mmCIF file with all atom_site columns, C-alpha atoms in Angstrom:
data_model
loop_
_atom_site.group_PDB
_atom_site.id
_atom_site.type_symbol
_atom_site.label_atom_id
_atom_site.label_alt_id
_atom_site.label_comp_id
_atom_site.label_asym_id
_atom_site.label_entity_id
_atom_site.label_seq_id
_atom_site.pdbx_PDB_ins_code
_atom_site.Cartn_x
_atom_site.Cartn_y
_atom_site.Cartn_z
_atom_site.occupancy
_atom_site.B_iso_or_equiv
_atom_site.pdbx_formal_charge
_atom_site.auth_seq_id
_atom_site.auth_comp_id
_atom_site.auth_asym_id
_atom_site.auth_atom_id
_atom_site.pdbx_PDB_model_num
ATOM 1  C CA . ASP A 1 1  ? 96.956  42.227 182.976 1.00 45.00 ? 1260 ASP A CA 1
ATOM 2  C CA . LYS A 1 2  ? 100.503 43.138 182.051 1.00 48.00 ? 1261 LYS A CA 1
ATOM 3  C CA . THR A 1 3  ? 100.953 40.028 179.894 1.00 51.00 ? 1262 THR A CA 1
ATOM 4  C CA . GLY A 1 4  ? 97.911  40.907 177.804 1.00 56.00 ? 1263 GLY A CA 1
ATOM 5  C CA . THR A 1 5  ? 99.090  44.495 177.517 1.00 56.00 ? 1264 THR A CA 1
ATOM 6  C CA . LEU A 1 6  ? 102.428 43.456 176.121 1.00 58.00 ? 1265 LEU A CA 1
ATOM 7  C CA . THR A 1 7  ? 101.300 40.602 173.873 1.00 61.00 ? 1266 THR A CA 1
ATOM 8  C CA . LEU A 1 8  ? 97.837  41.728 172.787 1.00 68.00 ? 1267 LEU A CA 1
ATOM 9  C CA . ASN A 1 9  ? 97.915  45.492 173.430 1.00 72.00 ? 1268 ASN A CA 1
ATOM 10 C CA . ARG A 1 10 ? 94.799  45.039 175.593 1.00 81.00 ? 1269 ARG A CA 1
ATOM 11 C CA . MET A 1 11 ? 94.005  46.277 179.079 1.00 86.00 ? 1270 MET A CA 1
ATOM 12 C CA . ARG A 1 12 ? 90.924  46.166 181.291 1.00 85.00 ? 1271 ARG A CA 1
ATOM 13 C CA . ALA A 1 13 ? 89.684  47.986 184.381 1.00 85.00 ? 1272 ALA A CA 1
ATOM 14 C CA . GLU A 1 14 ? 89.464  45.530 187.245 1.00 84.00 ? 1273 GLU A CA 1
ATOM 15 C CA . ARG A 1 15 ? 89.231  47.642 190.393 1.00 85.00 ? 1274 ARG A CA 1
ATOM 16 C CA . TRP A 1 16 ? 87.546  50.967 191.102 1.00 86.00 ? 1275 TRP A CA 1
ATOM 17 C CA . TRP A 1 17 ? 88.293  53.735 193.556 1.00 85.00 ? 1276 TRP A CA 1
ATOM 18 C CA . LEU A 1 18 ? 85.549  56.169 194.481 1.00 85.00 ? 1277 LEU A CA 1
ATOM 19 C CA . PRO A 1 19 ? 85.320  58.833 197.195 1.00 85.00 ? 1278 PRO A CA 1
ATOM 20 C CA . GLY A 1 20 ? 85.366  56.892 200.431 1.00 80.00 ? 1279 GLY A CA 1
ATOM 21 C CA . GLY A 1 21 ? 87.820  54.261 199.285 1.00 82.00 ? 1280 GLY A CA 1
ATOM 22 C CA . PRO A 1 22 ? 88.170  51.215 197.054 1.00 84.00 ? 1281 PRO A CA 1
ATOM 23 C CA . ALA A 1 23 ? 84.966  49.965 195.432 1.00 80.00 ? 1282 ALA A CA 1
ATOM 24 C CA . GLY A 1 24 ? 86.205  46.589 194.156 1.00 78.00 ? 1283 GLY A CA 1
ATOM 25 C CA . PRO A 1 25 ? 85.437  45.109 190.752 1.00 79.00 ? 1284 PRO A CA 1
ATOM 26 C CA . SER A 1 26 ? 81.794  46.282 190.688 1.00 80.00 ? 1285 SER A CA 1
ATOM 27 C CA . PRO A 1 27 ? 81.257  49.659 192.340 1.00 83.00 ? 1286 PRO A CA 1
ATOM 28 C CA . PRO A 1 28 ? 77.794  50.337 193.762 1.00 83.00 ? 1287 PRO A CA 1
ATOM 29 C CA . ASP A 1 29 ? 75.357  52.478 191.807 1.00 87.00 ? 1288 ASP A CA 1
ATOM 30 C CA . THR A 1 30 ? 75.984  55.881 193.360 1.00 87.00 ? 1289 THR A CA 1
ATOM 31 C CA . PRO A 1 31 ? 76.199  59.464 192.078 1.00 90.00 ? 1290 PRO A CA 1
ATOM 32 C CA . ALA A 1 32 ? 80.005  59.195 192.374 1.00 90.00 ? 1291 ALA A CA 1
ATOM 33 C CA . ARG A 1 33 ? 80.050  56.152 190.089 1.00 89.00 ? 1292 ARG A CA 1
ATOM 34 C CA . ALA A 1 34 ? 77.794  57.932 187.592 1.00 91.00 ? 1293 ALA A CA 1
ATOM 35 C CA . ARG A 1 35 ? 80.168  60.939 187.512 1.00 91.00 ? 1294 ARG A CA 1
ATOM 36 C CA . LEU A 1 36 ? 83.193  58.684 187.125 1.00 91.00 ? 1295 LEU A CA 1
ATOM 37 C CA . LEU A 1 37 ? 81.650  56.739 184.231 1.00 92.00 ? 1296 LEU A CA 1
ATOM 38 C CA . GLN A 1 38 ? 80.613  59.974 182.509 1.00 93.00 ? 1297 GLN A CA 1
ATOM 39 C CA . ALA A 1 39 ? 84.163  61.329 182.856 1.00 92.00 ? 1298 ALA A CA 1
ATOM 40 C CA . LEU A 1 40 ? 85.569  58.108 181.390 1.00 91.00 ? 1299 LEU A CA 1
ATOM 41 C CA . ALA A 1 41 ? 83.076  58.248 178.535 1.00 91.00 ? 1300 ALA A CA 1
ATOM 42 C CA . LEU A 1 42 ? 84.108  61.794 177.659 1.00 92.00 ? 1301 LEU A CA 1
ATOM 43 C CA . SER A 1 43 ? 87.878  61.800 178.109 1.00 89.00 ? 1302 SER A CA 1
ATOM 44 C CA . HIS A 1 44 ? 89.298  59.657 175.348 1.00 90.00 ? 1303 HIS A CA 1
ATOM 45 C CA . ASP A 1 45 ? 90.175  59.591 171.649 1.00 92.00 ? 1304 ASP A CA 1
ATOM 46 C CA . VAL A 1 46 ? 88.822  56.097 170.939 1.00 93.00 ? 1305 VAL A CA 1
ATOM 47 C CA . HIS A 1 47 ? 86.991  55.515 167.670 1.00 89.00 ? 1306 HIS A CA 1
ATOM 48 C CA . VAL A 1 48 ? 84.423  52.742 167.274 1.00 85.00 ? 1307 VAL A CA 1
ATOM 49 C CA . THR A 1 49 ? 84.396  50.734 164.041 1.00 88.00 ? 1308 THR A CA 1
ATOM 50 C CA . ARG A 1 50 ? 81.221  49.848 162.145 1.00 87.00 ? 1309 ARG A CA 1
ATOM 51 C CA . GLU A 1 51 ? 81.441  46.449 163.807 1.00 89.00 ? 1310 GLU A CA 1
ATOM 52 C CA . GLY A 1 52 ? 81.368  48.144 167.207 1.00 81.00 ? 1311 GLY A CA 1
ATOM 53 C CA . GLU A 1 53 ? 85.013  47.517 168.085 1.00 86.00 ? 1312 GLU A CA 1
ATOM 54 C CA . PRO A 1 54 ? 86.812  50.315 169.939 1.00 88.00 ? 1313 PRO A CA 1
ATOM 55 C CA . VAL A 1 55 ? 90.162  51.337 168.437 1.00 92.00 ? 1314 VAL A CA 1
ATOM 56 C CA . GLY A 1 56 ? 92.765  53.499 170.156 1.00 92.00 ? 1315 GLY A CA 1
ATOM 57 C CA . GLU A 1 57 ? 95.332  53.535 172.931 1.00 90.00 ? 1316 GLU A CA 1
ATOM 58 C CA . ALA A 1 58 ? 95.039  50.433 175.125 1.00 90.00 ? 1317 ALA A CA 1
ATOM 59 C CA . THR A 1 59 ? 94.373  52.434 178.290 1.00 90.00 ? 1318 THR A CA 1
ATOM 60 C CA . GLU A 1 60 ? 91.636  54.513 176.685 1.00 92.00 ? 1319 GLU A CA 1
ATOM 61 C CA . VAL A 1 61 ? 90.016  51.458 175.076 1.00 93.00 ? 1320 VAL A CA 1
ATOM 62 C CA . ALA A 1 62 ? 89.960  49.752 178.496 1.00 92.00 ? 1321 ALA A CA 1
ATOM 63 C CA . LEU A 1 63 ? 88.150  52.723 180.022 1.00 91.00 ? 1322 LEU A CA 1
ATOM 64 C CA . VAL A 1 64 ? 85.607  52.873 177.178 1.00 92.00 ? 1323 VAL A CA 1
ATOM 65 C CA . GLU A 1 65 ? 84.979  49.144 177.528 1.00 92.00 ? 1324 GLU A CA 1
ATOM 66 C CA . ALA A 1 66 ? 84.490  49.631 181.277 1.00 91.00 ? 1325 ALA A CA 1
ATOM 67 C CA . VAL A 1 67 ? 81.828  52.257 180.594 1.00 92.00 ? 1326 VAL A CA 1
ATOM 68 C CA . ARG A 1 68 ? 80.132  49.896 178.142 1.00 91.00 ? 1327 ARG A CA 1
ATOM 69 C CA . ALA A 1 69 ? 80.268  47.072 180.722 1.00 90.00 ? 1328 ALA A CA 1
ATOM 70 C CA . PHE A 1 70 ? 77.983  49.167 182.927 1.00 90.00 ? 1329 PHE A CA 1
ATOM 71 C CA . GLY A 1 71 ? 75.447  49.436 180.097 1.00 91.00 ? 1330 GLY A CA 1
ATOM 72 C CA . LEU A 1 72 ? 76.291  52.943 178.970 1.00 91.00 ? 1331 LEU A CA 1
ATOM 73 C CA . ASP A 1 73 ? 77.089  54.084 175.441 1.00 90.00 ? 1332 ASP A CA 1
ATOM 74 C CA . PRO A 1 74 ? 80.064  56.464 175.338 1.00 89.00 ? 1333 PRO A CA 1
ATOM 75 C CA . ARG A 1 75 ? 78.968  57.755 171.916 1.00 88.00 ? 1334 ARG A CA 1
ATOM 76 C CA . GLU A 1 76 ? 75.565  58.746 173.283 1.00 91.00 ? 1335 GLU A CA 1
ATOM 77 C CA . ILE A 1 77 ? 77.162  60.497 176.256 1.00 91.00 ? 1336 ILE A CA 1
ATOM 78 C CA . SER A 1 78 ? 79.580  62.333 173.943 1.00 89.00 ? 1337 SER A CA 1
ATOM 79 C CA . ALA A 1 79 ? 76.676  63.452 171.757 1.00 90.00 ? 1338 ALA A CA 1
ATOM 80 C CA . ARG A 1 80 ? 74.961  65.004 174.811 1.00 92.00 ? 1339 ARG A CA 1
ATOM 81 C CA . VAL A 1 81 ? 78.162  66.601 176.141 1.00 91.00 ? 1340 VAL A CA 1
ATOM 82 C CA . PRO A 1 82 ? 80.354  67.463 173.139 1.00 88.00 ? 1341 PRO A CA 1
ATOM 83 C CA . ARG A 1 83 ? 84.048  68.170 173.565 1.00 88.00 ? 1342 ARG A CA 1
ATOM 84 C CA . GLN A 1 84 ? 84.716  71.901 173.758 1.00 90.00 ? 1343 GLN A CA 1
ATOM 85 C CA . ALA A 1 85 ? 88.508  71.817 173.676 1.00 89.00 ? 1344 ALA A CA 1
ATOM 86 C CA . GLU A 1 86 ? 91.526  69.636 174.226 1.00 85.00 ? 1345 GLU A CA 1
ATOM 87 C CA . LEU A 1 87 ? 94.507  70.809 176.230 1.00 85.00 ? 1346 LEU A CA 1
ATOM 88 C CA . ALA A 1 88 ? 97.697  68.929 175.494 1.00 80.00 ? 1347 ALA A CA 1
ATOM 89 C CA . PHE A 1 89 ? 100.064 68.322 178.346 1.00 77.00 ? 1348 PHE A CA 1
#
């Protein structure tokens, strides 16, 4: 949604790619999807407001919202697997 990105600073994940090829807008419940969602839940600098709104870079917010769309809580995942380090690139 390039228009939304430019005018609203919002993005969203619409298509998924898992081992084996494209998975469309709703990837099947597989171990690969679970690993992907966990990686997305852990690799961002998004902060959630008291009202539950994610705040951060548009790309990272889109990935956090994608994780939430599958019924997972990125904060709960981060609490179980805390960040050990961050390597800038």
